[in-house]
């Protein structure tokens, strides 16, 4: 296969490589396996958020509900602090040995960390050792997740035809939403069927213990994957002895793309974690809304997002990634306050309407980002550079969102803090969109055209 210079358009001109035809069956298998594996991981990761109030009672000393929630979300945020370290390990490794092998390892570690949480004794049983063990398990989860999203989005992007990359990439977040729905559905079922005493005593362990068999399934799916055409071509070009890509090349050599990546991921993950991870606890702890009904509303919002997701991905192929992402930024800037006011109104209809509006705006990011982010970097450093940019941004801004917003509400007493936080993120994301280059319908940098 001829070497591939960076291309700015899919039209072939003299001297450019011929378009590569990818077997549609391989594309479908790659997208399905990556999305299903991602669903497995985010079931494990999301359950922690949905059952946060109960975990506060199990693992932390008795005190105010706000203090317990802060402690639980503190452990949640701690996992994000090690994500950049996981990205620094798994990202470059994925550029050296292949995407498929690294994705299998992250699957094993995530499932093991989640399964371990289900085995930890409570604070009442072993005292301070309980929250310390919880923190250790969360750190294992965070480290493995450092290589997950960048690898999965890179895998799908490198397999996809140029004109369908947005549509196919959108299925990655479809898998994420499916995992979230499975986690939320299970927690909701347990909350409805069990008494508070049973849930605190043993019921909370069930979602975490399910991670064991789910991890085996996810590992099987990922071991059946084949390497992407882009990575295979890069490896063949360098004849298996290609030198290790220096960290300096992945970071300083890609500084502009990294800054754009951080800005885009910031608005994506702040709004994502605000809606899907924080809002169930916000409804319960801050607004004193019935826990089961709050989870059901979020469950319905995620189901709505799943329906819209593929259509929004296809739209990004037609009109471009930039218009779709810009629409999401503008929506969060102008509609966050009205949507949260609806939520605070308290009726089921108002809460569903406000949450539904935020969910549809979030689809602008979940549908376009999986194809937009890998297109920021060339093949040789794509996994590594994307891992660094993505995880730094998620660690500093996304994963800390529940903790920061809970603390801000506690410090100011202002229940509108979630809206103001999303608005600030939307401004930063809008700046990043302004400076990014449109990638829809074009080959990935460093790769030949694909059809």
Short mmCIF file of C-alpha atoms in Angstrom, two decimals:
data_model
loop_
_atom_site.label_atom_id
_atom_site.label_comp_id
_atom_site.label_asym_id
_atom_site.label_seq_id
_atom_site.Cartn_x
_atom_site.Cartn_y
_atom_site.Cartn_z
CA UNK A 1 0.00 0.00 0.00
CA UNK A 2 1.50 3.38 -0.93
CA UNK A 3 2.40 5.91 1.72
CA UNK A 4 -0.31 8.41 2.53
CA UNK A 5 0.33 12.13 2.89
CA UNK A 6 -2.13 14.23 4.84
CA UNK A 7 -5.08 15.01 2.58
CA UNK A 8 -7.52 17.87 2.84
CA UNK A 9 -10.24 16.52 0.54
CA UNK A 10 -11.44 13.16 -0.76
CA UNK A 11 -11.07 13.97 -4.46
CA UNK A 12 -8.18 12.09 -5.97
CA UNK A 13 -5.55 14.14 -7.78
CA UNK A 14 -2.34 13.01 -9.48
CA UNK A 15 0.14 11.76 -6.89
CA UNK A 16 -2.41 11.00 -4.19
CA UNK A 17 -3.09 7.42 -3.10
CA UNK A 18 -6.02 5.49 -4.47
CA UNK A 19 -9.04 5.15 -2.20
CA UNK A 20 -9.09 2.00 -0.08
CA UNK A 21 -12.25 -0.10 -0.18
CA UNK A 22 -13.02 -1.58 3.23
CA UNK A 23 -15.11 -4.76 3.46
CA UNK A 24 -18.55 -3.67 4.80
CA UNK A 25 -18.75 -6.85 6.88
CA UNK A 26 -15.49 -5.97 8.63
CA UNK A 27 -16.71 -2.43 9.23
CA UNK A 28 -19.92 -3.67 10.83
CA UNK A 29 -18.03 -6.14 13.01
CA UNK A 30 -15.57 -3.49 14.15
CA UNK A 31 -18.29 -0.96 14.98
CA UNK A 32 -20.41 -3.55 16.76
CA UNK A 33 -17.55 -4.93 18.84
CA UNK A 34 -16.20 -1.52 19.82
CA UNK A 35 -19.65 -0.18 20.70
CA UNK A 36 -20.66 -3.30 22.63
CA UNK A 37 -17.37 -3.31 24.49
CA UNK A 38 -17.84 0.35 25.32
CA UNK A 39 -21.34 -0.42 26.60
CA UNK A 40 -19.88 -3.06 28.90
CA UNK A 41 -17.32 -0.63 30.30
CA UNK A 42 -19.76 2.22 30.81
CA UNK A 43 -22.27 -0.03 32.52
CA UNK A 44 -19.54 -0.71 35.06
CA UNK A 45 -18.46 2.90 35.30
CA UNK A 46 -21.95 4.41 35.30
CA UNK A 47 -23.46 2.23 38.04
CA UNK A 48 -21.26 4.04 40.54
CA UNK A 49 -22.95 7.33 39.68
CA UNK A 50 -26.49 6.01 39.80
CA UNK A 51 -26.12 4.48 43.24
CA UNK A 52 -23.98 7.28 44.71
CA UNK A 53 -26.40 8.17 47.52
CA UNK A 54 -26.43 4.58 48.80
CA UNK A 55 -22.64 4.27 48.52
CA UNK A 56 -22.30 7.37 50.68
CA UNK A 57 -24.18 5.58 53.45
CA UNK A 58 -22.15 2.37 53.07
CA UNK A 59 -18.59 3.66 52.82
CA UNK A 60 -18.43 6.94 54.71
CA UNK A 61 -19.04 7.91 58.38
CA UNK A 62 -22.49 9.07 59.33
CA UNK A 63 -23.10 12.76 58.75
CA UNK A 64 -25.15 15.06 56.58
CA UNK A 65 -26.42 13.76 53.26
CA UNK A 66 -24.41 16.47 51.48
CA UNK A 67 -21.19 15.40 53.22
CA UNK A 68 -21.77 11.76 52.27
CA UNK A 69 -22.49 12.71 48.68
CA UNK A 70 -19.38 14.88 48.52
CA UNK A 71 -17.25 11.99 49.82
CA UNK A 72 -18.73 9.56 47.31
CA UNK A 73 -18.23 11.94 44.39
CA UNK A 74 -14.72 12.63 45.70
CA UNK A 75 -13.87 8.98 45.15
CA UNK A 76 -15.61 9.21 41.78
CA UNK A 77 -13.45 12.21 40.83
CA UNK A 78 -10.24 10.60 42.11
CA UNK A 79 -10.44 7.98 39.36
CA UNK A 80 -10.27 10.77 36.81
CA UNK A 81 -7.00 12.04 38.25
CA UNK A 82 -5.21 8.88 37.09
CA UNK A 83 -6.84 8.84 33.67
CA UNK A 84 -4.06 10.92 32.08
CA UNK A 85 -1.54 8.41 33.44
CA UNK A 86 -3.54 5.59 31.86
CA UNK A 87 -3.66 7.58 28.64
CA UNK A 88 0.11 8.08 28.71
CA UNK A 89 0.58 4.31 29.06
CA UNK A 90 -2.13 2.90 26.80
CA UNK A 91 -2.13 5.60 24.11
CA UNK A 92 1.49 5.26 22.93
CA UNK A 93 1.19 1.49 23.37
CA UNK A 94 -1.79 1.51 21.02
CA UNK A 95 0.29 3.37 18.42
CA UNK A 96 3.07 0.78 18.74
CA UNK A 97 1.48 -2.65 19.18
CA UNK A 98 -2.00 -2.00 17.83
CA UNK A 99 -5.41 -0.74 18.85
CA UNK A 100 -7.04 -4.14 19.31
CA UNK A 101 -4.60 -5.49 21.91
CA UNK A 102 -4.80 -2.41 24.10
CA UNK A 103 -8.61 -2.35 23.98
CA UNK A 104 -8.66 -5.94 25.25
CA UNK A 105 -6.44 -5.02 28.22
CA UNK A 106 -8.57 -2.01 29.19
CA UNK A 107 -11.65 -4.25 29.13
CA UNK A 108 -10.07 -6.70 31.60
CA UNK A 109 -8.92 -4.00 34.01
CA UNK A 110 -12.22 -2.13 34.03
CA UNK A 111 -14.26 -5.26 34.74
CA UNK A 112 -11.85 -6.37 37.48
CA UNK A 113 -11.95 -2.99 39.22
CA UNK A 114 -15.73 -2.86 39.14
CA UNK A 115 -16.14 -6.45 40.32
CA UNK A 116 -13.81 -5.71 43.24
CA UNK A 117 -16.06 -2.87 44.45
CA UNK A 118 -18.88 -5.38 44.92
CA UNK A 119 -16.68 -7.40 47.31
CA UNK A 120 -15.53 -4.57 49.61
CA UNK A 121 -16.85 -4.74 53.20
CA UNK A 122 -18.74 -1.72 54.48
CA UNK A 123 -17.37 1.03 56.73
CA UNK A 124 -19.34 -0.44 59.62
CA UNK A 125 -17.43 -3.72 59.16
CA UNK A 126 -13.79 -2.68 58.66
CA UNK A 127 -13.79 1.06 59.29
CA UNK A 128 -11.52 3.35 57.31
CA UNK A 129 -10.25 0.43 55.24
CA UNK A 130 -13.56 0.38 53.34
CA UNK A 131 -13.28 3.82 51.68
CA UNK A 132 -9.57 3.19 51.04
CA UNK A 133 -10.35 -0.04 49.19
CA UNK A 134 -13.10 1.75 47.29
CA UNK A 135 -10.62 4.41 46.25
CA UNK A 136 -8.11 1.76 45.12
CA UNK A 137 -10.72 0.04 42.95
CA UNK A 138 -11.76 3.37 41.47
CA UNK A 139 -8.14 4.14 40.61
CA UNK A 140 -7.89 0.84 38.70
CA UNK A 141 -11.04 1.77 36.81
CA UNK A 142 -9.74 5.24 36.05
CA UNK A 143 -6.37 3.98 34.85
CA UNK A 144 -7.94 1.49 32.44
CA UNK A 145 -10.47 4.03 31.18
CA UNK A 146 -7.53 6.26 30.25
CA UNK A 147 -7.02 4.10 27.19
CA UNK A 148 -10.64 3.28 26.42
CA UNK A 149 -12.42 6.13 24.66
CA UNK A 150 -9.46 7.25 22.56
CA UNK A 151 -8.85 3.66 21.47
CA UNK A 152 -12.47 2.84 20.69
CA UNK A 153 -13.10 6.07 18.77
CA UNK A 154 -9.81 5.66 16.89
CA UNK A 155 -10.71 2.07 16.05
CA UNK A 156 -14.09 2.95 14.56
CA UNK A 157 -12.80 6.08 12.78
CA UNK A 158 -9.97 4.15 11.11
CA UNK A 159 -12.34 1.46 9.90
CA UNK A 160 -15.05 3.80 8.58
CA UNK A 161 -15.49 5.04 4.99
CA UNK A 162 -14.82 8.77 4.84
CA UNK A 163 -18.41 9.67 3.94
CA UNK A 164 -19.95 7.57 6.73
CA UNK A 165 -17.53 8.21 9.60
CA UNK A 166 -19.99 10.38 11.52
CA UNK A 167 -22.80 7.85 11.29
CA UNK A 168 -20.62 4.88 12.20
CA UNK A 169 -18.80 6.77 14.96
CA UNK A 170 -22.12 7.72 16.54
CA UNK A 171 -22.67 4.06 17.41
CA UNK A 172 -19.80 4.27 19.91
CA UNK A 173 -21.82 6.65 22.08
CA UNK A 174 -24.93 4.61 21.30
CA UNK A 175 -23.12 1.81 23.11
CA UNK A 176 -22.23 4.15 25.95
CA UNK A 177 -25.88 5.16 26.34
CA UNK A 178 -26.94 1.51 26.22
CA UNK A 179 -24.50 0.78 29.06
CA UNK A 180 -25.79 3.72 31.03
CA UNK A 181 -29.39 2.63 30.49
CA UNK A 182 -28.57 -0.92 31.62
CA UNK A 183 -26.89 0.44 34.75
CA UNK A 184 -29.66 2.94 35.48
CA UNK A 185 -32.34 0.35 34.82
CA UNK A 186 -30.77 -2.14 37.20
CA UNK A 187 -30.33 0.45 39.96
CA UNK A 188 -33.90 1.64 39.45
CA UNK A 189 -35.18 -1.93 39.67
CA UNK A 190 -33.21 -2.58 42.85
CA UNK A 191 -34.38 0.71 44.38
CA UNK A 192 -38.00 -0.17 43.61
CA UNK A 193 -37.86 -3.79 44.80
CA UNK A 194 -35.66 -3.52 47.88
CA UNK A 195 -36.15 -1.66 51.10
CA UNK A 196 -33.63 1.04 51.99
CA UNK A 197 -32.14 -1.27 54.63
CA UNK A 198 -31.68 -4.15 52.17
CA UNK A 199 -30.23 -1.85 49.53
CA UNK A 200 -27.66 -0.48 51.97
CA UNK A 201 -26.95 -3.90 53.46
CA UNK A 202 -26.39 -6.00 50.32
CA UNK A 203 -28.44 -4.88 47.33
CA UNK A 204 -25.93 -2.25 46.19
CA UNK A 205 -23.38 -5.01 45.49
CA UNK A 206 -25.39 -6.69 42.72
CA UNK A 207 -24.63 -4.22 39.86
CA UNK A 208 -20.91 -4.34 40.61
CA UNK A 209 -20.71 -8.14 40.81
CA UNK A 210 -22.39 -8.43 37.40
CA UNK A 211 -19.22 -6.83 35.98
CA UNK A 212 -17.43 -10.19 36.18
CA UNK A 213 -19.41 -12.13 33.54
CA UNK A 214 -19.96 -8.94 31.52
CA UNK A 215 -16.20 -8.43 31.37
CA UNK A 216 -15.73 -11.93 29.96
CA UNK A 217 -18.26 -11.17 27.21
CA UNK A 218 -16.61 -7.84 26.42
CA UNK A 219 -13.17 -9.42 26.28
CA UNK A 220 -14.40 -12.09 23.86
CA UNK A 221 -15.83 -9.41 21.56
CA UNK A 222 -12.64 -7.40 21.52
CA UNK A 223 -10.35 -10.37 20.98
CA UNK A 224 -12.28 -11.11 17.79
CA UNK A 225 -11.49 -7.68 16.36
CA UNK A 226 -8.95 -7.23 13.58
CA UNK A 227 -6.51 -4.34 13.33
CA UNK A 228 -7.62 -1.22 11.48
CA UNK A 229 -6.53 -0.69 7.86
CA UNK A 230 -4.85 2.61 8.80
CA UNK A 231 -2.74 1.05 11.56
CA UNK A 232 -1.90 -2.00 9.43
CA UNK A 233 -0.73 0.26 6.60
CA UNK A 234 1.37 2.35 8.99
CA UNK A 235 2.97 -0.76 10.49
CA UNK A 236 3.68 -2.24 7.06
CA UNK A 237 5.21 1.01 5.89
CA UNK A 238 7.59 0.99 8.82
CA UNK A 239 8.28 -2.78 8.51
CA UNK A 240 7.56 -3.85 12.08
CA UNK A 241 10.71 -2.11 13.33
CA UNK A 242 9.40 1.37 13.44
CA UNK A 243 10.84 3.36 16.32
CA UNK A 244 8.90 4.35 19.39
CA UNK A 245 7.09 7.65 18.92
CA UNK A 246 8.60 10.13 21.41
CA UNK A 247 6.22 11.62 23.94
CA UNK A 248 7.42 15.03 22.82
CA UNK A 249 6.13 14.36 19.30
CA UNK A 250 2.74 13.30 20.64
CA UNK A 251 2.38 16.46 22.71
CA UNK A 252 4.50 19.39 21.55
CA UNK A 253 4.35 18.24 17.94
CA UNK A 254 0.55 18.30 18.12
CA UNK A 255 0.04 21.24 20.48
CA UNK A 256 -2.61 23.03 18.40
CA UNK A 257 -4.66 19.87 17.88
CA UNK A 258 -4.29 19.04 21.58
CA UNK A 259 -5.64 22.43 22.64
CA UNK A 260 -8.64 21.98 20.34
CA UNK A 261 -9.14 18.47 21.70
CA UNK A 262 -9.12 19.71 25.31
CA UNK A 263 -11.69 22.42 24.53
CA UNK A 264 -14.01 20.08 22.63
CA UNK A 265 -13.77 17.33 25.24
CA UNK A 266 -14.40 19.88 28.02
CA UNK A 267 -17.83 20.91 26.75
CA UNK A 268 -18.64 17.32 25.75
CA UNK A 269 -17.85 15.80 29.15
CA UNK A 270 -18.99 18.58 31.46
CA UNK A 271 -22.46 18.43 29.92
CA UNK A 272 -22.36 14.62 29.67
CA UNK A 273 -21.46 14.01 33.32
CA UNK A 274 -23.77 16.80 34.45
CA UNK A 275 -26.79 15.22 32.80
CA UNK A 276 -26.11 11.49 33.06
CA UNK A 277 -24.11 11.22 36.30
CA UNK A 278 -24.91 14.23 38.46
CA UNK A 279 -28.57 15.00 37.77
CA UNK A 280 -29.99 11.82 39.39
CA UNK A 281 -28.24 12.77 42.64
CA UNK A 282 -29.21 16.43 42.18
CA UNK A 283 -32.87 15.48 41.93
CA UNK A 284 -32.65 13.29 45.02
CA UNK A 285 -30.28 15.14 47.35
CA UNK A 286 -30.77 18.78 46.43
CA UNK A 287 -34.41 18.87 45.29
CA UNK A 288 -35.60 16.00 47.54
CA UNK A 289 -37.23 14.34 44.55
CA UNK A 290 -38.23 10.70 44.80
CA UNK A 291 -35.14 8.62 43.94
CA UNK A 292 -36.92 6.05 41.78
CA UNK A 293 -38.78 8.65 39.73
CA UNK A 294 -35.59 10.66 39.26
CA UNK A 295 -33.76 7.65 37.85
CA UNK A 296 -36.69 6.81 35.57
CA UNK A 297 -36.62 10.33 34.10
CA UNK A 298 -32.90 10.04 33.33
CA UNK A 299 -33.49 6.57 31.89
CA UNK A 300 -36.14 7.96 29.54
CA UNK A 301 -33.86 10.83 28.47
CA UNK A 302 -31.10 8.38 27.59
CA UNK A 303 -33.52 6.24 25.60
CA UNK A 304 -34.55 9.35 23.65
CA UNK A 305 -30.89 10.14 23.01
CA UNK A 306 -30.29 6.62 21.68
CA UNK A 307 -33.12 7.02 19.15
CA UNK A 308 -31.77 10.35 17.87
CA UNK A 309 -28.06 9.40 18.02
CA UNK A 310 -27.57 7.65 14.63
CA UNK A 311 -29.58 10.31 12.80
CA UNK A 312 -27.46 13.08 14.32
CA UNK A 313 -24.31 11.17 13.33
CA UNK A 314 -25.54 10.91 9.74
CA UNK A 315 -26.39 14.62 9.83
CA UNK A 316 -22.78 15.40 10.76
CA UNK A 317 -21.69 13.55 7.61
CA UNK A 318 -24.04 15.68 5.54
CA UNK A 319 -23.61 19.18 6.99
CA UNK A 320 -20.29 18.76 8.80
CA UNK A 321 -19.04 18.19 12.36
CA UNK A 322 -18.56 21.90 13.08
CA UNK A 323 -22.20 22.98 12.56
CA UNK A 324 -23.52 20.09 14.68
CA UNK A 325 -21.10 20.71 17.57
CA UNK A 326 -21.61 24.49 17.34
CA UNK A 327 -25.38 23.98 17.61
CA UNK A 328 -24.85 22.03 20.82
CA UNK A 329 -22.63 24.77 22.29
CA UNK A 330 -25.15 27.49 21.42
CA UNK A 331 -27.98 25.43 22.85
CA UNK A 332 -26.27 24.90 26.20
CA UNK A 333 -25.31 28.58 26.37
CA UNK A 334 -28.87 29.87 25.90
CA UNK A 335 -31.05 27.01 27.18
CA UNK A 336 -29.27 25.70 30.29
CA UNK A 337 -30.98 28.18 32.62
CA UNK A 338 -34.51 27.68 31.21
CA UNK A 339 -34.05 23.89 31.24
CA UNK A 340 -32.87 23.82 34.86
CA UNK A 341 -35.70 26.14 35.91
CA UNK A 342 -38.09 23.60 34.43
CA UNK A 343 -36.37 20.82 36.38
CA UNK A 344 -36.60 22.83 39.60
CA UNK A 345 -40.30 23.44 39.02
CA UNK A 346 -40.72 19.91 40.36
CA UNK A 347 -43.55 18.34 38.39
CA UNK A 348 -42.81 15.18 36.45
CA UNK A 349 -43.73 16.86 33.15
CA UNK A 350 -41.50 19.88 33.79
CA UNK A 351 -38.55 17.73 34.88
CA UNK A 352 -38.92 15.48 31.82
CA UNK A 353 -39.15 18.50 29.52
CA UNK A 354 -36.07 20.21 30.97
CA UNK A 355 -34.00 17.03 31.06
CA UNK A 356 -35.16 16.05 27.57
CA UNK A 357 -34.04 19.40 26.15
CA UNK A 358 -30.58 18.99 27.71
CA UNK A 359 -30.40 15.42 26.41
CA UNK A 360 -31.14 16.45 22.82
CA UNK A 361 -28.47 19.15 23.03
CA UNK A 362 -26.00 16.60 24.37
CA UNK A 363 -26.64 14.42 21.29
CA UNK A 364 -24.91 17.12 19.22
CA UNK A 365 -21.72 16.11 21.03
CA UNK A 366 -22.24 12.37 21.48
CA UNK A 367 -23.01 11.98 17.75
CA UNK A 368 -20.21 14.13 16.28
CA UNK A 369 -17.30 13.89 18.72
CA UNK A 370 -16.34 10.22 18.09
CA UNK A 371 -15.56 11.11 14.46
CA UNK A 372 -14.32 14.68 15.02
CA UNK A 373 -11.72 13.97 17.71
CA UNK A 374 -9.69 11.23 15.92
CA UNK A 375 -9.56 13.46 12.82
CA UNK A 376 -7.50 16.01 14.77
CA UNK A 377 -4.38 13.80 14.73
CA UNK A 378 -2.32 11.83 12.15
CA UNK A 379 -2.31 8.03 12.19
CA UNK A 380 1.20 7.67 13.62
CA UNK A 381 0.32 9.41 16.89
CA UNK A 382 -3.49 9.33 16.83
CA UNK A 383 -4.13 6.96 19.73
CA UNK A 384 -1.42 8.50 21.94
CA UNK A 385 -2.16 12.17 21.29
CA UNK A 386 -5.92 11.70 21.54
CA UNK A 387 -5.48 9.78 24.81
CA UNK A 388 -3.45 12.63 26.29
CA UNK A 389 -5.78 15.42 25.20
CA UNK A 390 -8.98 13.56 25.99
CA UNK A 391 -7.96 12.34 29.44
CA UNK A 392 -6.40 15.58 30.61
CA UNK A 393 -9.62 17.40 29.77
CA UNK A 394 -11.88 14.74 31.28
CA UNK A 395 -9.79 14.57 34.45
CA UNK A 396 -9.70 18.32 35.06
CA UNK A 397 -13.22 19.21 34.00
CA UNK A 398 -15.51 16.28 33.15
CA UNK A 399 -15.08 13.78 35.97
CA UNK A 400 -14.85 16.51 38.59
CA UNK A 401 -18.19 18.02 37.52
CA UNK A 402 -20.38 16.28 40.15
CA UNK A 403 -17.93 17.13 42.94
CA UNK A 404 -17.41 20.77 41.89
CA UNK A 405 -21.09 21.51 41.34
CA UNK A 406 -22.09 19.85 44.63
CA UNK A 407 -19.44 21.93 46.43
CA UNK A 408 -20.52 25.14 44.68
CA UNK A 409 -24.14 24.60 45.69
CA UNK A 410 -23.06 23.89 49.25
CA UNK A 411 -20.88 27.01 49.38
CA UNK A 412 -23.28 29.46 47.70
CA UNK A 413 -26.70 27.94 48.28
CA UNK A 414 -27.43 28.72 44.61
CA UNK A 415 -29.33 25.82 43.08
CA UNK A 416 -28.71 27.17 39.55
CA UNK A 417 -25.00 26.34 39.63
CA UNK A 418 -25.39 23.34 37.27
CA UNK A 419 -26.76 25.67 34.56
CA UNK A 420 -24.01 28.26 35.02
CA UNK A 421 -21.35 25.54 34.87
CA UNK A 422 -22.73 24.17 31.59
CA UNK A 423 -22.89 27.69 30.11
CA UNK A 424 -19.23 28.31 30.91
CA UNK A 425 -18.30 25.00 29.28
CA UNK A 426 -20.35 25.92 26.20
CA UNK A 427 -18.36 29.14 25.74
CA UNK A 428 -15.05 27.25 25.81
CA UNK A 429 -16.40 24.61 23.43
CA UNK A 430 -17.60 27.29 21.04
CA UNK A 431 -14.11 28.80 20.86
CA UNK A 432 -12.67 25.37 20.04
CA UNK A 433 -15.26 24.83 17.29
CA UNK A 434 -14.36 28.21 15.78
CA UNK A 435 -10.73 27.17 15.30
CA UNK A 436 -11.20 23.51 14.32
CA UNK A 437 -11.03 22.35 10.69
CA UNK A 438 -13.99 20.57 9.13
CA UNK A 439 -13.28 16.84 8.72
CA UNK A 440 -16.57 15.45 7.39
CA UNK A 441 -16.19 13.49 4.16
CA UNK A 442 -12.40 13.76 4.23
CA UNK A 443 -9.67 11.18 4.85
CA UNK A 444 -8.12 10.97 8.29
CA UNK A 445 -4.75 12.79 8.46
CA UNK A 446 -1.97 10.41 7.46
CA UNK A 447 -4.36 7.87 5.93
CA UNK A 448 -5.50 7.26 2.35
CA UNK A 449 -9.12 7.89 1.38
CA UNK A 450 -11.51 5.08 2.40
CA UNK A 451 -14.75 4.09 0.74
#
